[in-house]
Structures are given as C-alpha cells and as structure tokens.
Short mmCIF file of C-alpha atoms in Angstrom, two decimals:
data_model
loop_
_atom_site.label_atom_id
_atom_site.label_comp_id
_atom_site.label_asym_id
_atom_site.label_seq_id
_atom_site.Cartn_x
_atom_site.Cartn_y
_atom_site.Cartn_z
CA UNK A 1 25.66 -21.72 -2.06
CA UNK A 2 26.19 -18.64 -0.45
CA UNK A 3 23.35 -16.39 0.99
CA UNK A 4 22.86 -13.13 -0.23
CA UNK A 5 22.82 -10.67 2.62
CA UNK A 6 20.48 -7.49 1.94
CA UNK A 7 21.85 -3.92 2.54
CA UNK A 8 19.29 -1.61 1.85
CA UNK A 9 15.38 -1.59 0.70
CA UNK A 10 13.61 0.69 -1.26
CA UNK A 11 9.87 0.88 -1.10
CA UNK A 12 7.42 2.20 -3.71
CA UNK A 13 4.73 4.21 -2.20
CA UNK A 14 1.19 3.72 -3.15
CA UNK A 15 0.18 0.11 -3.60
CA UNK A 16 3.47 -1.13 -1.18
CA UNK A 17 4.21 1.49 1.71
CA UNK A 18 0.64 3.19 2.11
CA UNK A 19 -3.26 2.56 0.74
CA UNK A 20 -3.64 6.01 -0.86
CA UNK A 21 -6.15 4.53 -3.52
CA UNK A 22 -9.47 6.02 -1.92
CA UNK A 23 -7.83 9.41 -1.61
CA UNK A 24 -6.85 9.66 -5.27
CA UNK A 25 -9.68 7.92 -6.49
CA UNK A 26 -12.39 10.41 -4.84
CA UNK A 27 -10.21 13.64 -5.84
CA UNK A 28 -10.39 12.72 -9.62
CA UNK A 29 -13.75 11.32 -9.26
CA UNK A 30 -14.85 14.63 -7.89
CA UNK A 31 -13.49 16.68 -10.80
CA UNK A 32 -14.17 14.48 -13.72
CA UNK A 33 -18.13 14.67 -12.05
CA UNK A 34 -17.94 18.40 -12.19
CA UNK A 35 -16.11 18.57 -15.91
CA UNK A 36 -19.28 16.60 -17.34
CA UNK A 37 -17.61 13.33 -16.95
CA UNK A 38 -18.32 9.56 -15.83
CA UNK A 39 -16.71 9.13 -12.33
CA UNK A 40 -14.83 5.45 -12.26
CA UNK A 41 -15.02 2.41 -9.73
CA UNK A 42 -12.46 2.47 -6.97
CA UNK A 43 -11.06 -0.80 -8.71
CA UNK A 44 -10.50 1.09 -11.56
CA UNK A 45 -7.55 3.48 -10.23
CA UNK A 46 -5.91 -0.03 -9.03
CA UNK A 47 -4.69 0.09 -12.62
CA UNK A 48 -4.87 3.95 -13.16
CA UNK A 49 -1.67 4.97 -11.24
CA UNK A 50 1.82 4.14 -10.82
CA UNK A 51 3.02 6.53 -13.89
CA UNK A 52 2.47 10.07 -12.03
CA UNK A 53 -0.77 12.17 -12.06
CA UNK A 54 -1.22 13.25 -15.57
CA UNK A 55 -0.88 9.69 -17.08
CA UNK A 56 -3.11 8.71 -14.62
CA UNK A 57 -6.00 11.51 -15.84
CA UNK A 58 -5.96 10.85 -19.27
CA UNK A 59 -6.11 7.26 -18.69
CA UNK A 60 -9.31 8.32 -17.13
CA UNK A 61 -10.93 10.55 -20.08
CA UNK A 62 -12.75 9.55 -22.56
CA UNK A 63 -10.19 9.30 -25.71
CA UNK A 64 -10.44 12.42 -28.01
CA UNK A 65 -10.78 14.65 -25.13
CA UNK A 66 -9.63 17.71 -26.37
CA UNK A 67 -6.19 18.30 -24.43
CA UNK A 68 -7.07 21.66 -23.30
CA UNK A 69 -9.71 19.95 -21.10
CA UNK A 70 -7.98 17.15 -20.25
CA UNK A 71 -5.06 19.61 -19.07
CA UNK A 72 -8.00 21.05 -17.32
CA UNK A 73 -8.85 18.26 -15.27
CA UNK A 74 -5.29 16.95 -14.41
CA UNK A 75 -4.74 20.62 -12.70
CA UNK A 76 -7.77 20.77 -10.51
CA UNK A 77 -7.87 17.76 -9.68
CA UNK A 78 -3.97 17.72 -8.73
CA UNK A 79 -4.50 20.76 -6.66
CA UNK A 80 -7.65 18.74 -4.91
CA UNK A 81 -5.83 15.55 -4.21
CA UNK A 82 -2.50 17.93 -2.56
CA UNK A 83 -5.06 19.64 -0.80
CA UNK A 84 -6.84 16.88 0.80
CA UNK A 85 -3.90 14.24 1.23
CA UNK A 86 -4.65 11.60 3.82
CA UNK A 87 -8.06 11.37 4.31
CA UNK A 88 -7.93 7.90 4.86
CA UNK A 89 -4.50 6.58 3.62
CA UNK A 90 -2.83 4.68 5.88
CA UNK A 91 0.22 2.08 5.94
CA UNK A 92 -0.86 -1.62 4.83
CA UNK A 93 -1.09 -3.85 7.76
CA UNK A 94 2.17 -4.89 8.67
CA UNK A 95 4.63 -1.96 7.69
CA UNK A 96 5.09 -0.09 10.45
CA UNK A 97 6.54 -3.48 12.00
CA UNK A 98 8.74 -4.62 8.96
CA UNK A 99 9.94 -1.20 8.86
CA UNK A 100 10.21 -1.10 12.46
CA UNK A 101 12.58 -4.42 12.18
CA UNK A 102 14.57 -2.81 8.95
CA UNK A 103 15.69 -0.29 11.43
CA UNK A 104 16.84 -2.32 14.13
CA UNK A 105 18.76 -3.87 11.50
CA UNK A 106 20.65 -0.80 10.18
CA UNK A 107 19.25 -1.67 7.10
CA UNK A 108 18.85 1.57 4.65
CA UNK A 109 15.69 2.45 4.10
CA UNK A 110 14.34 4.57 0.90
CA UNK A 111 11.23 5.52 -0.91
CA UNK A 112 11.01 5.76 -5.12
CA UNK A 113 8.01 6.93 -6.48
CA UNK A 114 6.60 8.30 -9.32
CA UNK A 115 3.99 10.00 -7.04
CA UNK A 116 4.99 14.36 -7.38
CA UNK A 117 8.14 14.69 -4.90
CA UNK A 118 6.03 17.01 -2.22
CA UNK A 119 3.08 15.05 -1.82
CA UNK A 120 4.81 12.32 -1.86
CA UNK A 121 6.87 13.76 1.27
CA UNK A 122 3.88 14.94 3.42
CA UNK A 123 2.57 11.65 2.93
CA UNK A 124 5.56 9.65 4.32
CA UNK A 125 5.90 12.70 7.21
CA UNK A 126 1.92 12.72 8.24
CA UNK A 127 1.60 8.75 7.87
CA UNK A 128 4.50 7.21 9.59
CA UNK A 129 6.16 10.21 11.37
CA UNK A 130 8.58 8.40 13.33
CA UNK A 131 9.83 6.14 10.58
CA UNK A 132 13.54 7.37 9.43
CA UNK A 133 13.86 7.10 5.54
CA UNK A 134 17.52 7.75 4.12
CA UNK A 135 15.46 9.27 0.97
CA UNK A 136 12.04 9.82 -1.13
CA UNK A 137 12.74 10.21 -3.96
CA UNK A 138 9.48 11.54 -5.94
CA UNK A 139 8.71 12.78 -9.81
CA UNK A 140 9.41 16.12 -10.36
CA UNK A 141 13.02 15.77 -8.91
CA UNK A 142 16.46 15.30 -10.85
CA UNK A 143 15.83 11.98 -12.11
CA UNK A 144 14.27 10.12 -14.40
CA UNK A 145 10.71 8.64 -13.45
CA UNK A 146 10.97 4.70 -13.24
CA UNK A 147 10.26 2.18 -14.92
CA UNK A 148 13.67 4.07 -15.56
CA UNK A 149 16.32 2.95 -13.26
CA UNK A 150 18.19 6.36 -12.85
CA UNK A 151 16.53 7.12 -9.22
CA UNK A 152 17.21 3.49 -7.83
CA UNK A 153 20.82 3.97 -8.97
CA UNK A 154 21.17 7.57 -7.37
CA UNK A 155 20.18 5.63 -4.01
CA UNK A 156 22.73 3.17 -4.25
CA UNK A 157 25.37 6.06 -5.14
CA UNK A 158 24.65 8.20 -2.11
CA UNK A 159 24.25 5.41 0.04
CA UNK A 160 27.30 3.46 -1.12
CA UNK A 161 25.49 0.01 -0.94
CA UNK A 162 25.95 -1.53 -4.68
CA UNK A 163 22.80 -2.42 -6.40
CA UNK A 164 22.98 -6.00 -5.91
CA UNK A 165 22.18 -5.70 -2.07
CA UNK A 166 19.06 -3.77 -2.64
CA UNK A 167 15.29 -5.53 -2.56
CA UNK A 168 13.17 -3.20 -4.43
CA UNK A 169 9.53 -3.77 -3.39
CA UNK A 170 6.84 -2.97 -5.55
CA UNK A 171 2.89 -3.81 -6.53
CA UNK A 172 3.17 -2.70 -10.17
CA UNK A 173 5.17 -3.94 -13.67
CA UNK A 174 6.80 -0.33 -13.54
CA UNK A 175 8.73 -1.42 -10.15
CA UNK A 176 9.93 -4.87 -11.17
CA UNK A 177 11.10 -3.47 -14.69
CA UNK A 178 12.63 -0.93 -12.58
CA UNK A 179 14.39 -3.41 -10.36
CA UNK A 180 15.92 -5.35 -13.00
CA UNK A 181 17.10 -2.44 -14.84
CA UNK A 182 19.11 -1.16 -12.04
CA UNK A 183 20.30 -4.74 -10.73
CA UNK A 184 18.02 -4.94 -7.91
CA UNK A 185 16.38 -7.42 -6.45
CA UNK A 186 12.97 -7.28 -7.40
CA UNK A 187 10.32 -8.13 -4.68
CA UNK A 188 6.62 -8.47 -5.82
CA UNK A 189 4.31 -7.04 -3.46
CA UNK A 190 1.01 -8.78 -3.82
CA UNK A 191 -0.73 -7.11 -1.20
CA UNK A 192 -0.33 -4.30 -3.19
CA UNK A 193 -3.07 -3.17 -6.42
CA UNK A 194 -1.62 -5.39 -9.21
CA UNK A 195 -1.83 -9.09 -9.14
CA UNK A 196 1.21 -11.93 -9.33
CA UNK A 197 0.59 -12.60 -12.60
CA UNK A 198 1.79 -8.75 -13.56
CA UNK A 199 4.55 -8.97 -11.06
CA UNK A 200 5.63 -12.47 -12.20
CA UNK A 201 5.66 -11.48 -15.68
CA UNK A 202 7.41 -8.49 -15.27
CA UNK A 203 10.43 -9.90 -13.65
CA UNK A 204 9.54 -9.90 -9.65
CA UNK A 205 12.55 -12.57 -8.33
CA UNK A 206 10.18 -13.67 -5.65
CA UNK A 207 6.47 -12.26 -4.59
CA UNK A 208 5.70 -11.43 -0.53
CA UNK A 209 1.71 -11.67 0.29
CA UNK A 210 2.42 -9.40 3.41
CA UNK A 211 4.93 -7.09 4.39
CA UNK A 212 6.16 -9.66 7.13
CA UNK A 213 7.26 -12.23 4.30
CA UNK A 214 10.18 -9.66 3.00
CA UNK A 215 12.19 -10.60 6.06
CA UNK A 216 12.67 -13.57 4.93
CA UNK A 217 13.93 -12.49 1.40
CA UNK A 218 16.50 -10.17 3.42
CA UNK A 219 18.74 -12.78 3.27
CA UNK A 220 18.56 -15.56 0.34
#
C-alpha cells in the first residue's frame, strides 16, 4: 500500500503547541475571587477551554448568573489574562525540536486556534521567537471558530497543499471533529489536557504521547 507523504501540519495552541493552562487559570481565578466567586482547581480549566474566552467564563459561573455579571467577568478577566500573557507558559517538552525538524523538512507549518487572534500571536512571537509559522490563525478573524472546518480549509487554500496531506494535531474533541470535517488527518495529542479516550472518540486517526511520535505519522 502506498505511504501517505505529509505536506503541511497545523498545530492547535494551548494543550498541543504551548502549556498556557496556569496563566489562564490564575487570571480568571483572580477575577471570579474579586466578583464574590469560588476560584476553581487548575485541573478544572483542563476542560474549561478550547471554545474561546467567553465560553470558557461562563463555564466557570455558577448557572443563573445574571449575564450582566457574567459579561462582567469575561471582560476583566480577558483584559487580565492579555495583560499578563506568559507568565509561565512555555512549549511542551519536545516542540521546539519537532518543529525544529518540520522545518528542515520544508514542511508548512500553521497554528488554528480558537484562542482571540492577538494573544494568540504574542504568544507564538514571545514563546518560540525563532520558529517560522506560514499562519495563526486565531478567533476573532474571518473565519469560522473550529470545531468548524472553515480556518483549516483557508490554510490549505493559501498554501496550495490539499487537505489530505495535512496532520492536524490537537488535545481536545473540538480539533479532531475539526480534522475530519476538513479531510485532515487527525492526530491526538495526549500530552495535551484531554485524555485518549476524548480524542479516540472523537475521531483522532492515531494518538502521539509526545511531540517526537508525530514524525513518525509524517509519513503513513
């Protein structure tokens, strides 16, 4: 049978290209605390995020908060996170390498998130600064936010590389229904904040346990 040979990659952000989980966590923590509300368990935001900021707040409030509150909250404590991005985010252990090899491999590289478009940006910039990323794509942009597949397919437009020769890699359900809805190749990344079971449920083609097993899914 013949191998597939991989084109391009696309990454999603938090949970698969950088740990950003303490950040967020302590920015909304902070606020709820000083809007008369429980803070939550840094395992909690695991499950939280991956469908942009505001989605991720109200998941956090108690249900019935009144949504002038809640609207409240998800505004200070947006401006809190943008203002104190990268405390102590930092790539997973073994990125900077695989992406390091992706490039030596001419290999497009992109970022979809549904992480707001400019912090999304000065993340990528501050973190890995002398990575080269064809795109980031983040919410707020011209696109749909995944799980639809509109931003994946803009990628492979622009690029010219059909779908089919993408991996998308992921650590949430929102990336691998993403993946298969734009023809990708899903990749489950389990050293991510979701577990296989999500991944594998969700339609992940094959799972990688550290960023160093995706070069062998490059070609398969």
């Amino acid at each position: 049978m013949k191998k597939k040979v991989f084109k391009g990659v696309i990454f999603d952000l938090d949970g698969t290209l950088l740990d950003t989980i303490a950040d967020i966590a302590d920015a909304v923590n902070r606020t709820l605390l000083e809007s008369g509300f429980n803070e939550h368990p840094l395992a909690a935001y695991h499950y939280y995020i991956g469908s942009g900021w505001r989605k991720l707040i109200y998941e956090t409030l108690p249900k019935g908060t009144p949504e002038k509150i809640a609207e409240a909250v998800y505004k200070k404590s947006k401006t809190r996170y943008h203002d104190n991005l990268n405390k102590t985010t930092v790539p997973y252990s073994g990125i900077t390498e695989l992406l390091d090899y992706l490039a030596q491999q001419k290999i497009v590289v992109a970022v979809l998130t549904n992480k707001a478009h400019e912090p999304a940006v000065k993340c990528i910039k501050e973190i890995l600064p002398d990575r080269t990323f064809a795109f980031i794509m983040g919410k707020g942009r011209d696109f749909n936010p995944k799980p639809d597949p509109e931003g994946a397919l803009i990628i492979s437009e622009k690029t010219g590389i059909a779908p089919k020769k993408f991996l998308f890699i992921g650590d949430s359900d929102v990336d691998m229904i993403t993946a298969n809805a734009a023809g990708m190749f899903g990749v489950g990344a389990c050293w991510g904040y979701r577990d296989e079971v999500e991944l594998k449920e969700s339609g992940s083609k094959v799972l990688a346990y550290h960023p160093k097993d995706v070069i062998k899914f490059l070609s398969c």
